[in-house]
Amino acid sequence: MGNNHIAHMLRSQADKYNTREVFRHKKSDEYIAISWNSFKEQAENISCYLVQHGIQAKDNIGIFSNNCPQWTCTDLGIMSTRAVVVPIYATATFEQLKYIVEETEMQILFVGDPDQLALAQKVMTASKSLQTIVCFFDCPEENKHIVSYELISQNSCSEDTKSQLDQRLTEAKSSDIATIIYTSGTTGTPKGAMLSHANFMASFKIHQIRLDLGENDVSLCFLPLSHIFERAWTFLVLHQGGVNVYNSNPRQIVEELPKVKPTVMCVVPRFFEKTYDGIWATTKKWSTIQLKIFNWAVKTGGKTIEYQKNNTNPSIGLSIKHAIANQLVHKKVRKVFGGNIRYIPCSGASMSGELRRFFHSLGIFVNYGYGATETLATVSCMRSDIYDFENTGTIMPEVQVKLSDENMILVKGETVFQGYYKKPKETEEVLKDGWYYTGDEGELLPNNTLLMKERIKDIIKTSTGKYISPQKVELVLSRSELIEQVCVIGDNRRYLTALIVPVYDHLLKFLPDSESKDISKTLLVNHPAIIEGVKANLESIQVNLPKHEHIVNFALLDEAFSIDNSMMTSTLKVRRKQVNLTYKEVIEKLY
């Protein structure tokens, strides 16, 4: 039995590490450790339950939950039966859940909280396939259709069932489908990307070459496990013998970082954007001398990283200044991240080079990269020795990349997915001769580096024939302290406009002194003085953009783009199609 299958690999790790900690999770106000032995035992009992209930190899089993240790125990338990894991975003709607359950003919679904249970029960009533729901929490009621994870994870296997399970593990192949991950997508019907165990094993191999990750690392599991980024990263942490700490509530991440003190964690750019805004908001409360010291420390760090990124040493004078800056400022900022961070993989959306430089100047190595569900995440990421802030990293070992005639990024390698579940036509459109057609515009740069520019479908063509990258303009606009979120509009229009979610508190300064500051968001975003203030701000930050990339008109929104209102994907990318539909009347008034 070789380590060519995730179930083999994780069981082998459990036999190697035994009583050593593998997971940590919060219970009340305390973090509880779980050992490799306990992980393996829980997973094995889940496997036995599935076998006893008639689950066969290639059957599809769902996990519909926020992050928790039970998620990963169930993941291994399902894979050990040679069944297929179908993760579902914890924020999925009834329609989304029903679609995935029906398409995959799912028989068993694991859920994480009462709201997910209620949704799952509703789907069960409407579904022909779904027969059983397993609760990760204390079930309000248990019957033949609703059972407790705690109960089945503690029930030991019978000898007969264990024999069947051992036989399946012996027969397990690297070509087995490990998981079907439904891409959240910014447009269109969800598609289930099929990833094999061979895909994952290839991913482990190339990441071992590129990244420094080992037994002493502690990772904070922050992004949803239902997304390929966090899921693949979690498996990599376990493959390398590290500890995974589960965060079930992303809104509490800032409070938990100093408690967990992670050495690594993967995030999306939005995390750094919010952190950056928070840092600068804090500096406004400081004295003039404190602000001067901070700015000097950032500037000194910025000079130092120009040497570091080329793997060269700064001068003795700069090294001394950097050591002082580190003691006075950098170390204090890093404490916000727990104090032990070595590097932070970051992907999922555009991130400006300016923002990356800022955090690197403080000693926080943001390892920015590019990838997709269909490529098992990473296609390119930054090397630790030589890197640049104006691209999306160096192409991964054993991964081939080329550009089509229209500069679309094409990817080939052992991490490329097996196709879309039950969607042969869509598969044929993107998989050709082993090459995955990403739909992303890119540029191949010297030293095997890649620059991902824009989703080709997102590129705006104005009615005057100008081609514009909305992400480029949005990155410029997002530098404004007044702007929380922005979506640029302009396809087949004469000029660009923008829908802006403002930082509401920052708008109050534009109100006349005679008017009350206790005002609703709706009145705030429509106030003439506010609109004039934002307009002046936009004009100042667009000064270096070409004229055809300027925002000519805009609307301020009284509701943020979010996952809950379907304006954002689970990785916090704006769903442009949905935004255009929802705000159709608002957009028309801008023209």
Coordinates of C-alpha atoms in Angstrom, one line a residue:
M1 CA 0.0 0.0 0.0
G2 CA 1.9 3.0 -1.3
N3 CA 1.4 6.7 -0.4
N4 CA -0.4 7.4 -3.8
H5 CA -3.7 8.2 -2.2
I6 CA -4.7 10.8 0.4
A7 CA -6.2 8.1 2.7
H8 CA -2.9 6.2 2.6
M9 CA -0.8 9.3 3.2
L10 CA -2.8 10.5 6.2
R11 CA -3.0 7.1 7.8
S12 CA 0.8 6.7 7.4
Q13 CA 1.3 10.1 9.0
A14 CA -1.0 9.1 11.9
D15 CA 1.1 5.9 12.4
K16 CA 4.3 8.0 12.4
Y17 CA 3.2 10.7 14.8
N18 CA 0.8 8.8 17.1
T19 CA 0.0 11.0 20.2
R20 CA 1.4 14.1 18.7
E21 CA -1.0 17.1 18.2
V22 CA -2.4 17.5 14.7
F23 CA -5.5 19.7 15.2
R24 CA -6.5 22.5 17.6
H25 CA -9.9 24.0 17.9
K26 CA -11.7 26.4 20.2
K27 CA -14.1 25.1 22.8
S28 CA -15.7 27.9 24.9
D29 CA -12.6 30.2 25.4
E30 CA -10.0 27.5 25.3
Y31 CA -8.1 25.8 22.5
I32 CA -8.3 22.0 22.6
A33 CA -5.7 19.7 21.0
I34 CA -6.5 16.6 19.0
S35 CA -3.8 13.9 18.4
W36 CA -3.0 12.1 15.2
N37 CA -4.3 8.9 16.8
S38 CA -7.6 10.5 17.6
F39 CA -7.8 11.9 14.1
K40 CA -7.3 8.4 12.6
E41 CA -9.7 6.7 15.0
Q42 CA -12.5 9.2 14.3
A43 CA -12.0 9.0 10.5
E44 CA -12.0 5.2 10.6
N45 CA -15.2 5.1 12.6
I46 CA -16.8 7.4 10.0
S47 CA -15.5 5.1 7.3
C48 CA -17.1 2.1 9.0
Y49 CA -20.4 3.9 9.4
L50 CA -20.4 4.7 5.6
V51 CA -19.6 1.1 4.7
Q52 CA -22.3 -0.3 7.0
H53 CA -24.8 2.0 5.3
G54 CA -24.0 0.8 1.9
I55 CA -21.8 3.5 0.6
Q56 CA -19.7 2.2 -2.4
A57 CA -16.6 3.4 -4.1
K58 CA -17.3 6.4 -6.3
D59 CA -20.4 7.4 -4.3
N60 CA -20.7 11.1 -3.6
I61 CA -20.8 12.3 0.1
G62 CA -21.3 15.9 1.0
I63 CA -19.8 18.2 3.7
F64 CA -21.8 21.4 4.4
S65 CA -20.1 23.1 7.3
N66 CA -17.9 25.9 8.6
N67 CA -14.3 24.9 9.4
C68 CA -13.8 22.5 12.3
P69 CA -11.7 19.3 13.0
Q70 CA -14.8 17.1 12.2
W71 CA -14.6 18.5 8.7
T72 CA -11.2 17.0 8.0
C73 CA -11.9 13.8 10.0
T74 CA -14.9 13.3 7.8
D75 CA -12.9 14.1 4.7
L76 CA -10.4 11.3 5.5
G77 CA -13.2 9.0 6.5
I78 CA -15.0 9.4 3.2
M79 CA -11.9 9.0 1.1
S80 CA -10.9 5.9 3.0
T81 CA -14.0 4.2 1.6
R82 CA -13.0 5.3 -1.9
A83 CA -16.1 7.5 -2.0
V84 CA -15.9 11.1 -3.3
V85 CA -16.0 14.2 -1.0
V86 CA -18.3 17.0 -2.2
P87 CA -17.7 20.1 -0.1
I88 CA -20.4 22.8 -0.1
Y89 CA -19.9 26.4 1.0
A90 CA -21.3 27.0 4.5
T91 CA -23.2 30.0 3.1
A92 CA -24.9 28.1 0.3
T93 CA -28.6 28.9 -0.4
F94 CA -31.3 26.3 -0.7
E95 CA -31.2 26.4 -4.5
Q96 CA -27.4 25.9 -4.5
L97 CA -27.5 23.1 -2.1
K98 CA -30.3 21.4 -3.8
Y99 CA -28.6 21.7 -7.2
I100 CA -25.4 20.0 -5.9
V101 CA -27.2 17.3 -4.0
E102 CA -29.3 16.4 -7.0
E103 CA -26.5 16.5 -9.6
T104 CA -24.2 14.3 -7.5
E105 CA -27.1 12.0 -6.3
M106 CA -25.8 12.5 -2.8
Q107 CA -27.0 10.0 -0.2
I108 CA -25.4 11.3 3.0
L109 CA -24.7 14.9 3.9
F110 CA -22.6 16.1 7.0
V111 CA -23.7 19.5 8.4
G112 CA -22.1 21.9 10.8
D113 CA -24.9 24.0 12.5
P114 CA -28.6 24.2 13.1
D115 CA -29.2 26.6 10.1
Q116 CA -27.4 24.2 7.8
L117 CA -29.4 21.3 9.2
A118 CA -32.7 23.1 8.5
L119 CA -31.6 23.8 4.9
A120 CA -30.5 20.2 4.5
Q121 CA -33.8 18.9 5.8
K122 CA -35.6 21.1 3.3
V123 CA -33.5 19.7 0.5
M124 CA -34.0 16.1 1.8
T125 CA -37.8 16.6 1.4
A126 CA -37.3 17.7 -2.2
S127 CA -34.6 15.2 -3.1
K128 CA -34.9 11.6 -4.2
S129 CA -31.3 10.7 -3.3
L130 CA -30.5 12.3 0.1
Q131 CA -31.3 9.8 2.8
T132 CA -29.2 10.8 5.8
I133 CA -27.9 13.9 7.5
V134 CA -25.0 13.7 10.0
C135 CA -24.7 16.6 12.5
F136 CA -21.3 17.9 13.7
F137 CA -23.1 19.4 16.7
D138 CA -25.7 18.2 19.2
C139 CA -28.7 17.2 17.1
P140 CA -32.0 18.6 18.4
E141 CA -33.5 15.3 17.4
E142 CA -32.2 12.0 16.2
N143 CA -33.9 9.4 14.0
K144 CA -33.0 7.1 11.1
H145 CA -32.5 10.2 8.8
I146 CA -30.7 12.5 11.3
V147 CA -27.7 11.2 13.3
S148 CA -25.0 12.6 15.5
Y149 CA -21.4 12.7 14.4
E150 CA -20.3 12.2 18.0
L151 CA -22.2 9.0 18.2
I152 CA -20.9 7.4 15.0
S153 CA -17.3 8.7 15.4
Q154 CA -17.1 6.9 18.8
N155 CA -18.6 3.6 17.6
S156 CA -15.9 1.1 16.9
C157 CA -15.8 -1.0 13.8
S158 CA -16.9 -4.6 13.7
E159 CA -14.3 -7.0 12.4
D160 CA -16.3 -7.7 9.2
T161 CA -16.7 -4.0 8.4
K162 CA -13.0 -3.3 9.2
S163 CA -12.1 -6.1 6.8
Q164 CA -14.2 -4.5 4.1
L165 CA -12.6 -1.2 4.7
D166 CA -9.1 -2.6 4.6
Q167 CA -10.0 -4.3 1.3
R168 CA -11.1 -0.9 -0.1
L169 CA -7.9 0.8 1.0
T170 CA -5.9 -2.0 -0.6
E171 CA -7.8 -1.5 -3.9
A172 CA -7.5 2.3 -3.7
K173 CA -5.8 3.9 -6.8
S174 CA -4.2 7.3 -7.4
S175 CA -6.7 7.7 -10.3
D176 CA -9.7 7.6 -7.9
I177 CA -11.6 10.9 -7.8
A178 CA -10.9 12.4 -4.4
T179 CA -13.3 15.3 -4.5
I180 CA -15.7 17.3 -6.7
I181 CA -15.4 21.0 -5.9
Y182 CA -18.1 23.2 -7.2
T183 CA -16.6 26.4 -8.4
S184 CA -18.4 29.4 -6.8
G185 CA -17.8 31.3 -10.0
T186 CA -18.6 34.9 -10.8
T187 CA -21.0 34.0 -13.6
G188 CA -22.9 31.0 -14.9
T189 CA -24.1 27.6 -13.5
P190 CA -21.9 26.0 -10.9
K191 CA -19.6 23.3 -12.3
G192 CA -18.1 20.5 -10.2
A193 CA -14.4 20.2 -10.9
M194 CA -13.2 16.6 -10.4
L195 CA -9.8 16.2 -8.7
S196 CA -8.1 12.9 -8.4
H197 CA -5.8 11.6 -5.6
A198 CA -3.0 11.7 -8.2
N199 CA -3.7 15.5 -8.6
F200 CA -3.2 16.0 -4.9
M201 CA -0.1 13.9 -4.6
A202 CA 1.5 15.9 -7.5
S203 CA 0.5 19.1 -5.7
F204 CA 2.2 18.0 -2.5
K205 CA 5.4 17.2 -4.5
I206 CA 5.7 20.5 -6.2
H207 CA 4.9 22.5 -3.1
Q208 CA 7.5 20.6 -1.2
I209 CA 10.0 21.9 -3.8
R210 CA 8.8 25.5 -3.6
L211 CA 7.8 26.1 0.0
D212 CA 9.4 25.7 3.4
L213 CA 6.8 23.9 5.5
G214 CA 7.4 21.4 8.2
E215 CA 6.6 19.7 11.5
N216 CA 7.1 22.8 13.6
D217 CA 4.6 24.9 11.6
V218 CA 1.2 25.9 13.0
S219 CA -1.4 27.0 10.4
L220 CA -4.6 28.9 11.1
C221 CA -7.3 27.4 9.0
F222 CA -9.1 30.6 8.1
L223 CA -10.5 30.4 4.6
P224 CA -13.4 28.0 3.9
L225 CA -12.4 24.3 3.6
S226 CA -15.0 24.1 0.9
H227 CA -12.6 26.1 -1.3
I228 CA -9.6 24.5 -3.0
F229 CA -7.1 27.0 -1.6
E230 CA -7.7 26.2 2.1
R231 CA -8.5 22.5 1.5
A232 CA -5.3 21.8 -0.5
W233 CA -3.3 23.9 2.0
T234 CA -4.7 21.9 5.0
F235 CA -3.7 18.6 3.3
L236 CA -0.2 20.0 2.6
V237 CA 0.2 21.0 6.3
L238 CA -0.8 17.5 7.3
H239 CA 1.5 16.0 4.6
Q240 CA 4.4 17.9 6.1
G241 CA 3.5 17.0 9.7
G242 CA 2.3 20.4 10.9
V243 CA -0.6 21.5 13.2
N244 CA -3.8 22.8 11.8
V245 CA -5.8 25.2 14.0
Y246 CA -9.5 25.6 13.0
N247 CA -11.2 29.0 13.0
S248 CA -15.0 28.6 12.5
N249 CA -15.8 32.4 12.5
P250 CA -13.7 34.5 10.0
R251 CA -15.0 37.7 11.6
Q252 CA -13.0 36.9 14.8
I253 CA -9.7 36.3 13.0
V254 CA -8.0 39.4 14.4
E255 CA -8.9 38.4 18.0
E256 CA -7.7 34.8 17.4
L257 CA -4.3 35.5 15.7
P258 CA -2.5 36.5 19.0
K259 CA -3.9 33.5 20.7
V260 CA -3.0 30.9 18.0
K261 CA 0.3 32.5 17.0
P262 CA 0.4 30.8 13.6
T263 CA 3.6 30.5 11.6
V264 CA 1.7 30.2 8.3
M265 CA -1.8 30.7 7.1
C266 CA -3.4 31.2 3.7
V267 CA -5.6 34.3 3.0
V268 CA -7.2 36.2 0.1
P269 CA -6.1 39.8 -0.7
R270 CA -9.2 41.3 1.1
F271 CA -7.6 40.2 4.4
F272 CA -4.6 42.4 3.7
E273 CA -6.7 45.3 2.4
K274 CA -8.7 45.3 5.6
T275 CA -5.5 45.0 7.8
Y276 CA -3.9 47.8 5.9
D277 CA -6.9 50.1 6.4
G278 CA -6.9 49.1 10.1
I279 CA -3.2 50.0 10.5
W280 CA -3.6 53.4 8.9
A281 CA -6.8 54.1 10.9
T282 CA -4.8 53.4 14.1
T283 CA -1.9 55.8 13.0
K284 CA -4.4 58.7 12.9
K285 CA -4.6 58.5 16.7
W286 CA -0.9 58.8 17.2
S287 CA 1.2 61.8 18.0
T288 CA 3.3 63.5 15.2
I289 CA 6.5 61.9 16.5
Q290 CA 5.0 58.4 16.6
L291 CA 3.7 58.8 13.0
K292 CA 7.2 60.0 11.8
I293 CA 8.8 57.0 13.4
F294 CA 6.3 54.7 11.8
N295 CA 6.7 56.2 8.3
W296 CA 10.5 56.1 8.7
A297 CA 10.3 52.4 9.7
V298 CA 8.1 51.5 6.7
K299 CA 10.4 53.5 4.4
T300 CA 13.5 51.7 5.8
G301 CA 11.8 48.3 5.4
G302 CA 10.9 49.3 1.8
K303 CA 14.6 50.0 1.0
T304 CA 15.7 46.7 2.6
I305 CA 13.3 44.6 0.6
E306 CA 14.7 45.9 -2.6
Y307 CA 17.8 43.9 -1.7
Q308 CA 16.0 40.9 -0.2
K309 CA 13.9 40.4 -3.3
N310 CA 17.1 40.0 -5.4
N311 CA 18.8 37.8 -2.8
T312 CA 21.4 40.4 -2.1
N313 CA 22.6 42.0 1.2
P314 CA 21.9 45.6 2.0
S315 CA 24.7 47.9 3.2
I316 CA 25.8 47.8 6.8
G317 CA 24.3 51.2 7.4
L318 CA 20.9 50.2 6.0
S319 CA 21.1 46.9 8.0
I320 CA 21.6 48.8 11.2
K321 CA 18.7 51.2 10.4
H322 CA 16.5 48.1 9.5
A323 CA 17.3 46.4 12.9
I324 CA 16.3 49.6 14.7
A325 CA 13.1 49.9 12.6
N326 CA 12.3 46.2 13.4
Q327 CA 12.6 46.8 17.1
L328 CA 10.6 50.0 17.1
V329 CA 7.8 49.2 14.7
H330 CA 8.0 46.1 12.6
K331 CA 7.9 43.6 15.5
K332 CA 4.9 45.4 17.0
V333 CA 2.9 45.2 13.8
R334 CA 3.8 41.5 13.4
K335 CA 2.3 40.9 16.8
V336 CA -1.1 41.6 15.2
F337 CA -0.5 38.4 13.3
G338 CA 0.5 36.5 16.4
G339 CA 4.2 37.3 16.3
N340 CA 5.4 34.0 14.7
I341 CA 4.4 34.4 11.1
R342 CA 7.0 33.2 8.6
Y343 CA 5.0 33.7 5.4
I344 CA 1.4 34.0 4.3
P345 CA 0.3 32.4 1.0
C346 CA -2.2 34.7 -0.7
S347 CA -4.3 34.3 -3.8
G348 CA -7.9 34.4 -5.1
A349 CA -8.0 38.0 -6.5
S350 CA -5.9 40.9 -7.6
M351 CA -3.5 42.4 -5.1
S352 CA -1.5 45.5 -5.9
G353 CA 2.3 45.5 -5.8
E354 CA 2.1 48.5 -3.5
L355 CA 0.1 46.6 -0.9
R356 CA 2.5 43.7 -1.1
R357 CA 5.5 46.0 -0.6
F358 CA 3.9 47.6 2.4
F359 CA 3.6 44.3 4.3
H360 CA 7.0 43.0 3.1
S361 CA 8.6 46.2 4.4
L362 CA 7.2 45.2 7.9
G363 CA 8.7 41.8 7.7
I364 CA 5.6 39.9 6.7
F365 CA 6.3 37.8 3.6
V366 CA 3.1 37.8 1.5
N367 CA 3.6 34.9 -0.9
Y368 CA 1.2 36.0 -3.6
G369 CA 0.3 33.6 -6.3
Y370 CA -2.1 32.5 -9.0
G371 CA -4.2 29.4 -9.5
A372 CA -7.6 27.9 -9.9
T373 CA -9.7 25.0 -8.6
E374 CA -9.1 23.3 -12.0
T375 CA -5.3 23.4 -11.4
L376 CA -5.5 22.3 -7.8
A377 CA -4.8 25.8 -6.7
T378 CA -1.2 26.9 -7.4
V379 CA 0.1 27.6 -10.9
S380 CA 2.6 30.2 -9.8
C381 CA 3.7 31.8 -6.6
M382 CA 6.7 33.8 -5.2
R383 CA 10.0 32.0 -4.5
S384 CA 11.5 32.9 -1.1
D385 CA 14.9 33.9 -2.6
I386 CA 14.2 35.9 -5.8
Y387 CA 10.9 37.5 -6.4
D388 CA 9.1 40.6 -7.7
F389 CA 6.0 42.5 -6.5
E390 CA 4.6 43.3 -10.0
N391 CA 3.8 39.8 -11.1
T392 CA 2.0 36.7 -9.8
G393 CA 5.1 34.7 -9.0
T394 CA 7.3 32.1 -10.6
I395 CA 5.6 29.1 -12.3
M396 CA 5.6 26.0 -10.1
P397 CA 8.0 23.1 -10.8
E398 CA 6.7 20.5 -13.2
V399 CA 3.8 22.8 -14.3
Q400 CA 3.8 24.0 -17.9
V401 CA 2.3 27.4 -18.9
K402 CA 1.8 28.9 -22.3
L403 CA -0.4 31.6 -23.8
S404 CA -3.0 31.3 -26.5
D405 CA -3.2 33.7 -29.5
E406 CA -5.5 35.9 -27.4
N407 CA -3.0 35.8 -24.5
M408 CA -5.1 33.3 -22.4
I409 CA -3.1 31.4 -19.8
L410 CA -3.0 27.7 -20.6
V411 CA -1.8 25.2 -18.0
K412 CA -0.6 21.6 -18.3
G413 CA 0.7 19.2 -15.7
E414 CA -0.2 16.5 -13.2
T415 CA -2.2 18.9 -11.0
V416 CA -4.7 19.7 -13.8
F417 CA -8.2 18.4 -13.0
Q418 CA -10.1 15.5 -14.6
G419 CA -13.0 17.5 -16.0
Y420 CA -16.4 18.8 -14.8
Y421 CA -18.8 16.3 -13.3
K422 CA -21.5 15.3 -15.7
K423 CA -20.6 18.2 -18.0
P424 CA -18.7 16.8 -21.0
K425 CA -19.4 19.8 -23.2
E426 CA -18.0 22.3 -20.7
T427 CA -15.1 20.0 -20.1
E428 CA -14.2 19.8 -23.8
E429 CA -14.3 23.6 -24.0
V430 CA -11.5 24.0 -21.4
L431 CA -9.5 20.8 -21.6
K432 CA -7.7 20.4 -25.0
D433 CA -4.8 18.0 -25.5
G434 CA -4.1 18.1 -21.8
W435 CA -4.0 21.9 -21.6
Y436 CA -6.5 23.7 -19.3
Y437 CA -7.8 26.9 -20.9
T438 CA -8.1 29.2 -17.8
G439 CA -10.1 32.1 -19.3
D440 CA -7.5 34.4 -17.7
E441 CA -5.4 36.9 -19.7
G442 CA -1.7 36.7 -18.8
E443 CA 1.8 37.6 -19.7
L444 CA 4.9 35.4 -19.6
L445 CA 7.8 37.3 -18.1
P446 CA 11.6 36.6 -17.8
N447 CA 12.9 34.1 -15.2
N448 CA 9.8 31.8 -15.7
T449 CA 7.5 34.3 -14.0
L450 CA 3.8 34.8 -14.8
L451 CA 1.6 37.9 -14.7
M452 CA -2.2 37.2 -14.5
K453 CA -3.9 40.4 -15.7
E454 CA -7.7 39.9 -15.9
R455 CA -10.5 37.5 -16.5
I456 CA -10.9 37.8 -20.3
K457 CA -14.7 37.8 -19.9
D458 CA -14.4 40.7 -17.4
I459 CA -12.4 43.0 -19.8
I460 CA -14.4 46.0 -20.7
K461 CA -14.8 47.2 -24.3
T462 CA -16.3 50.7 -24.4
S463 CA -18.5 51.8 -27.2
T464 CA -15.6 53.9 -28.5
G465 CA -13.5 50.7 -28.9
K466 CA -11.2 51.0 -25.9
Y467 CA -10.3 47.8 -24.0
I468 CA -10.0 48.4 -20.2
S469 CA -9.1 46.1 -17.3
P470 CA -11.7 46.8 -14.5
Q471 CA -9.4 45.3 -11.9
K472 CA -6.6 47.7 -12.7
V473 CA -8.9 50.7 -12.2
E474 CA -10.5 49.2 -9.1
L475 CA -7.0 48.7 -7.5
V476 CA -6.3 52.4 -8.1
L477 CA -9.7 53.4 -6.6
S478 CA -9.3 51.2 -3.6
R479 CA -6.3 53.3 -2.4
S480 CA -8.9 55.9 -1.3
E481 CA -9.6 55.9 2.4
L482 CA -13.3 56.6 1.4
I483 CA -13.8 53.4 -0.6
E484 CA -14.5 50.0 1.0
Q485 CA -15.5 48.2 -2.2
V486 CA -15.9 49.1 -5.8
C487 CA -17.2 47.6 -9.1
V488 CA -16.3 49.4 -12.3
I489 CA -19.0 49.4 -15.1
G490 CA -18.5 50.3 -18.7
D491 CA -18.9 47.4 -21.2
N492 CA -20.4 48.7 -24.4
R493 CA -20.8 52.1 -22.8
R494 CA -19.3 55.5 -23.8
Y495 CA -17.3 55.8 -20.5
L496 CA -16.6 54.2 -17.2
T497 CA -18.7 54.5 -14.1
A498 CA -18.5 52.8 -10.7
L499 CA -20.7 51.4 -7.9
I500 CA -18.9 52.3 -4.7
V501 CA -19.5 50.9 -1.2
P502 CA -18.0 53.7 0.9
V503 CA -16.4 53.6 4.3
Y504 CA -19.4 55.2 5.9
D505 CA -17.7 56.8 8.9
H506 CA -15.2 58.5 6.7
L507 CA -18.0 60.3 4.8
L508 CA -19.3 62.2 7.9
K509 CA -16.5 64.8 7.6
F510 CA -18.1 66.1 4.4
L511 CA -21.4 67.0 6.2
P512 CA -21.9 70.6 7.1
D513 CA -21.2 71.4 10.8
S514 CA -24.8 72.5 11.1
E515 CA -26.2 69.0 10.2
S516 CA -26.5 66.0 12.5
K517 CA -24.0 63.2 12.1
D518 CA -26.6 60.7 13.3
I519 CA -27.8 59.9 9.8
S520 CA -28.9 56.7 8.0
K521 CA -26.7 55.1 5.4
T522 CA -29.3 55.7 2.7
L523 CA -29.5 59.5 3.4
L524 CA -25.7 59.6 3.8
V525 CA -24.9 58.2 0.4
N526 CA -27.4 60.5 -1.3
H527 CA -26.4 63.7 0.4
P528 CA -25.1 66.3 -2.1
A529 CA -22.1 67.3 0.1
I530 CA -21.1 63.7 0.5
I531 CA -21.3 63.1 -3.3
E532 CA -19.2 66.3 -4.0
G533 CA -16.6 65.2 -1.4
V534 CA -16.2 61.7 -3.0
K535 CA -16.1 63.2 -6.5
A536 CA -13.2 65.4 -5.5
N537 CA -11.4 62.5 -3.9
L538 CA -11.9 60.3 -7.0
E539 CA -10.5 63.1 -9.3
S540 CA -7.3 63.3 -7.2
I541 CA -6.6 59.5 -7.1
Q542 CA -7.2 59.0 -10.9
V543 CA -4.7 61.7 -12.0
N544 CA -2.2 59.1 -13.3
L545 CA -4.7 57.0 -15.1
P546 CA -5.2 57.4 -18.9
K547 CA -8.3 59.6 -19.7
H548 CA -10.3 56.6 -21.0
E549 CA -9.8 54.8 -17.7
H550 CA -11.2 57.6 -15.6
I551 CA -14.5 57.1 -13.7
V552 CA -16.8 59.7 -15.1
N553 CA -19.8 59.1 -12.8
F554 CA -20.5 57.0 -9.8
A555 CA -23.2 55.9 -7.3
L556 CA -22.7 55.3 -3.6
L557 CA -24.4 52.2 -2.2
D558 CA -26.0 51.9 1.2
E559 CA -25.3 48.1 1.4
A560 CA -21.9 46.3 1.1
F561 CA -21.2 43.6 -1.4
S562 CA -21.3 40.3 0.5
I563 CA -21.7 36.6 0.2
D564 CA -25.1 36.8 1.9
N565 CA -26.5 39.1 -0.7
S566 CA -24.9 37.1 -3.5
M567 CA -22.7 40.0 -4.7
M568 CA -19.5 38.1 -3.8
T569 CA -18.1 34.6 -4.1
S570 CA -17.0 32.7 -1.1
T571 CA -13.4 33.9 -1.8
L572 CA -14.7 37.5 -1.8
K573 CA -14.5 38.2 -5.5
V574 CA -17.3 40.5 -6.8
R575 CA -19.9 38.7 -8.9
R576 CA -20.0 41.3 -11.7
K577 CA -22.9 39.8 -13.5
Q578 CA -25.0 39.7 -10.3
V579 CA -24.0 43.3 -9.5
N580 CA -25.0 44.5 -13.0
L581 CA -28.4 42.7 -12.7
T582 CA -29.2 43.9 -9.1
Y583 CA -28.2 47.5 -9.7
K584 CA -29.4 47.7 -13.3
E585 CA -31.6 50.8 -12.7
V586 CA -28.9 52.6 -10.7
I587 CA -26.4 51.9 -13.5
E588 CA -28.7 53.2 -16.2
K589 CA -29.0 56.5 -14.3
L590 CA -25.3 57.0 -14.4
Y591 CA -25.4 57.2 -18.2

